[in-house]
Amino acid sequence: MKRELWFTIGAILLTVPLAAQGKPLTVTGVHGVTFGAILPGVPRVVLRTDPANSGQLDIKGPKGNVLLSFVLPLTMTGPSGALMPLAFGASDAGYSATQAIGSQVGFDPKQSFTATIPNNGRASVFLGATANAAANQRAGAYTATIILNVTVLP
């Protein structure tokens, strides 16, 4: 019998305006990292360059330097409190000043990253991850929350 697990990591879907140089800064979750069906005991990798499954957050704000830092979950929570481990590799995050998934600069989401918002005031951050389902992982939907903090630098 084939068992499958379905789950998604949700990016925080909110807009937080901050005043910076007279222009507000907003971060909007476009879509979360989506793993789809997973077989127990088989890791599922989603690359930051995967247009269908990687997470995307859009940034709007004044041109200039910003510091990007994630708050990353260690696990996803599923049925009856079941946990599934998550891993984030050294190049699982990407920054795109053009908002194009194909023109990213990769970075480690566990480390802060300095990026430059271009003249048009728009950029995107993409995220991948690895779900590590145990051989006896409980079937069902699993979720977790990812937070991206964006700090305008002087």
mmCIF file of C-alpha atoms in Angstrom:
data_model
loop_
_atom_site.group_PDB
_atom_site.id
_atom_site.type_symbol
_atom_site.label_atom_id
_atom_site.label_comp_id
_atom_site.label_asym_id
_atom_site.label_seq_id
_atom_site.Cartn_x
_atom_site.Cartn_y
_atom_site.Cartn_z
ATOM 1 C CA MET A 1 0.000 0.000 0.000
ATOM 2 C CA LYS A 2 1.391 3.388 -0.977
ATOM 3 C CA ARG A 3 1.134 6.094 1.693
ATOM 4 C CA GLU A 4 1.571 9.728 0.806
ATOM 5 C CA LEU A 5 1.984 12.817 2.928
ATOM 6 C CA TRP A 6 0.811 16.235 1.778
ATOM 7 C CA PHE A 7 1.968 19.470 3.264
ATOM 8 C CA THR A 8 2.955 23.036 2.675
ATOM 9 C CA ILE A 9 5.131 25.514 4.496
ATOM 10 C CA GLY A 10 3.264 28.784 4.602
ATOM 11 C CA ALA A 11 5.095 32.013 4.172
ATOM 12 C CA ILE A 12 3.714 34.730 6.380
ATOM 13 C CA LEU A 13 1.072 36.391 4.266
ATOM 14 C CA LEU A 14 0.999 39.884 5.584
ATOM 15 C CA THR A 15 2.031 43.323 4.627
ATOM 16 C CA VAL A 16 3.943 45.335 7.193
ATOM 17 C CA PRO A 17 4.450 48.971 6.198
ATOM 18 C CA LEU A 18 7.457 50.705 7.697
ATOM 19 C CA ALA A 19 8.464 54.293 7.118
ATOM 20 C CA ALA A 20 11.892 54.504 5.503
ATOM 21 C CA GLN A 21 13.146 57.553 3.638
ATOM 22 C CA GLY A 22 9.557 58.745 3.192
ATOM 23 C CA LYS A 23 8.530 55.571 1.329
ATOM 24 C CA PRO A 24 6.853 52.599 3.068
ATOM 25 C CA LEU A 25 8.510 49.185 3.147
ATOM 26 C CA THR A 26 6.212 46.185 2.653
ATOM 27 C CA VAL A 27 6.869 42.456 2.612
ATOM 28 C CA THR A 28 4.170 40.243 1.135
ATOM 29 C CA GLY A 29 4.085 36.457 1.072
ATOM 30 C CA VAL A 30 3.169 35.389 -2.473
ATOM 31 C CA HIS A 31 3.204 31.616 -1.840
ATOM 32 C CA GLY A 32 4.756 29.175 0.577
ATOM 33 C CA VAL A 33 7.123 26.279 -0.008
ATOM 34 C CA THR A 34 4.997 23.354 -1.204
ATOM 35 C CA PHE A 35 6.224 19.780 -0.941
ATOM 36 C CA GLY A 36 3.162 17.971 -2.307
ATOM 37 C CA ALA A 37 3.020 14.197 -1.868
ATOM 38 C CA ILE A 38 5.888 12.664 0.104
ATOM 39 C CA LEU A 39 6.674 9.019 0.641
ATOM 40 C CA PRO A 40 7.577 8.049 4.225
ATOM 41 C CA GLY A 41 11.329 7.664 4.706
ATOM 42 C CA VAL A 42 12.148 9.549 1.492
ATOM 43 C CA PRO A 43 13.430 13.148 1.827
ATOM 44 C CA ARG A 44 11.661 15.671 -0.431
ATOM 45 C CA VAL A 45 13.817 18.544 -1.680
ATOM 46 C CA VAL A 46 12.320 21.759 -3.057
ATOM 47 C CA LEU A 47 14.878 24.024 -4.737
ATOM 48 C CA ARG A 48 14.626 27.820 -4.509
ATOM 49 C CA THR A 49 14.569 27.837 -8.325
ATOM 50 C CA ASP A 50 11.505 25.569 -8.540
ATOM 51 C CA PRO A 51 8.783 27.816 -10.023
ATOM 52 C CA ALA A 52 5.918 25.584 -8.876
ATOM 53 C CA ASN A 53 7.009 24.709 -5.321
ATOM 54 C CA SER A 54 9.485 27.254 -3.932
ATOM 55 C CA GLY A 55 8.292 29.961 -1.579
ATOM 56 C CA GLN A 56 8.229 33.587 -2.715
ATOM 57 C CA LEU A 57 8.074 36.829 -0.753
ATOM 58 C CA ASP A 58 7.907 40.218 -2.481
ATOM 59 C CA ILE A 59 9.515 43.359 -1.092
ATOM 60 C CA LYS A 60 8.487 46.912 -1.975
ATOM 61 C CA GLY A 61 10.300 49.893 -0.583
ATOM 62 C CA PRO A 62 12.855 52.628 -1.064
ATOM 63 C CA LYS A 63 15.928 51.882 -3.146
ATOM 64 C CA GLY A 64 18.959 51.057 -1.078
ATOM 65 C CA ASN A 65 20.406 48.358 1.131
ATOM 66 C CA VAL A 66 18.312 46.051 3.297
ATOM 67 C CA LEU A 67 19.210 43.242 5.671
ATOM 68 C CA LEU A 68 17.226 40.031 5.142
ATOM 69 C CA SER A 69 16.907 37.523 7.982
ATOM 70 C CA PHE A 70 14.619 34.518 8.311
ATOM 71 C CA VAL A 71 13.054 32.881 11.335
ATOM 72 C CA LEU A 72 12.958 29.253 10.178
ATOM 73 C CA PRO A 73 11.037 26.365 11.711
ATOM 74 C CA LEU A 74 12.843 23.135 12.587
ATOM 75 C CA THR A 75 9.739 21.011 12.051
ATOM 76 C CA MET A 76 6.290 21.038 10.509
ATOM 77 C CA THR A 77 3.253 20.056 12.563
ATOM 78 C CA GLY A 78 0.720 17.572 11.263
ATOM 79 C CA PRO A 79 -2.162 15.362 12.407
ATOM 80 C CA SER A 80 -2.494 14.900 16.191
ATOM 81 C CA GLY A 81 0.674 16.962 16.744
ATOM 82 C CA ALA A 82 2.923 14.754 14.592
ATOM 83 C CA LEU A 83 6.187 16.485 13.665
ATOM 84 C CA MET A 84 8.229 16.283 10.460
ATOM 85 C CA PRO A 85 11.813 17.635 10.444
ATOM 86 C CA LEU A 86 12.808 20.400 8.028
ATOM 87 C CA ALA A 87 16.273 21.318 6.804
ATOM 88 C CA PHE A 88 17.468 24.490 5.096
ATOM 89 C CA GLY A 89 20.732 24.288 3.146
ATOM 90 C CA ALA A 90 23.405 26.906 2.531
ATOM 91 C CA SER A 91 21.874 28.004 -0.786
ATOM 92 C CA ASP A 92 18.167 27.422 -0.108
ATOM 93 C CA ALA A 93 17.322 31.145 -0.250
ATOM 94 C CA GLY A 94 17.669 33.472 -3.222
ATOM 95 C CA TYR A 95 17.342 37.221 -3.759
ATOM 96 C CA SER A 96 16.202 38.686 -7.070
ATOM 97 C CA ALA A 97 16.305 42.428 -7.728
ATOM 98 C CA THR A 98 14.297 41.776 -10.912
ATOM 99 C CA GLN A 99 11.712 39.579 -9.148
ATOM 100 C CA ALA A 100 12.530 36.786 -11.630
ATOM 101 C CA ILE A 101 13.042 33.268 -10.277
ATOM 102 C CA GLY A 102 15.764 32.715 -12.896
ATOM 103 C CA SER A 103 17.935 35.663 -11.790
ATOM 104 C CA GLN A 104 18.607 34.972 -8.129
ATOM 105 C CA VAL A 105 21.651 35.399 -5.957
ATOM 106 C CA GLY A 106 21.686 32.405 -3.633
ATOM 107 C CA PHE A 107 22.297 32.758 0.083
ATOM 108 C CA ASP A 108 22.053 30.776 3.306
ATOM 109 C CA PRO A 109 18.646 31.424 4.915
ATOM 110 C CA LYS A 110 20.170 30.670 8.337
ATOM 111 C CA GLN A 111 22.435 33.728 7.968
ATOM 112 C CA SER A 112 21.563 37.411 7.500
ATOM 113 C CA PHE A 113 22.015 38.648 3.931
ATOM 114 C CA THR A 114 22.513 42.218 2.708
ATOM 115 C CA ALA A 115 20.647 43.012 -0.516
ATOM 116 C CA THR A 116 19.997 46.141 -2.555
ATOM 117 C CA ILE A 117 16.489 47.182 -3.529
ATOM 118 C CA PRO A 118 16.720 48.620 -7.074
ATOM 119 C CA ASN A 119 15.466 52.012 -8.317
ATOM 120 C CA ASN A 120 11.966 50.647 -9.054
ATOM 121 C CA GLY A 121 11.613 49.692 -5.365
ATOM 122 C CA ARG A 122 10.692 46.039 -6.001
ATOM 123 C CA ALA A 123 12.501 42.762 -5.313
ATOM 124 C CA SER A 124 11.712 39.152 -4.395
ATOM 125 C CA VAL A 125 13.091 36.504 -2.081
ATOM 126 C CA PHE A 126 12.693 32.807 -2.964
ATOM 127 C CA LEU A 127 13.054 29.870 -0.574
ATOM 128 C CA GLY A 128 13.495 26.126 -0.830
ATOM 129 C CA ALA A 129 13.795 23.459 1.868
ATOM 130 C CA THR A 130 14.022 19.733 2.534
ATOM 131 C CA ALA A 131 11.335 17.748 4.356
ATOM 132 C CA ASN A 132 12.659 14.635 6.073
ATOM 133 C CA ALA A 133 9.719 12.275 6.568
ATOM 134 C CA ALA A 134 10.417 9.335 8.886
ATOM 135 C CA ALA A 135 9.724 5.787 7.708
ATOM 136 C CA ASN A 136 6.769 5.680 10.115
ATOM 137 C CA GLN A 137 5.609 9.265 9.464
ATOM 138 C CA ARG A 138 1.899 9.797 10.115
ATOM 139 C CA ALA A 139 -0.001 10.557 6.903
ATOM 140 C CA GLY A 140 -1.770 13.901 6.579
ATOM 141 C CA ALA A 141 -1.263 17.604 6.025
ATOM 142 C CA TYR A 142 1.730 19.318 7.678
ATOM 143 C CA THR A 143 2.351 23.053 8.036
ATOM 144 C CA ALA A 144 4.889 25.486 9.470
ATOM 145 C CA THR A 145 5.411 29.239 9.458
ATOM 146 C CA ILE A 146 8.388 31.068 7.976
ATOM 147 C CA ILE A 147 9.086 34.693 8.871
ATOM 148 C CA LEU A 148 11.235 37.048 6.781
ATOM 149 C CA ASN A 149 12.504 40.155 8.553
ATOM 150 C CA VAL A 150 13.604 43.037 6.312
ATOM 151 C CA THR A 151 15.598 45.876 7.873
ATOM 152 C CA VAL A 152 16.363 49.079 5.940
ATOM 153 C CA LEU A 153 20.047 49.940 6.360
ATOM 154 C CA PRO A 154 21.313 53.521 6.549
#
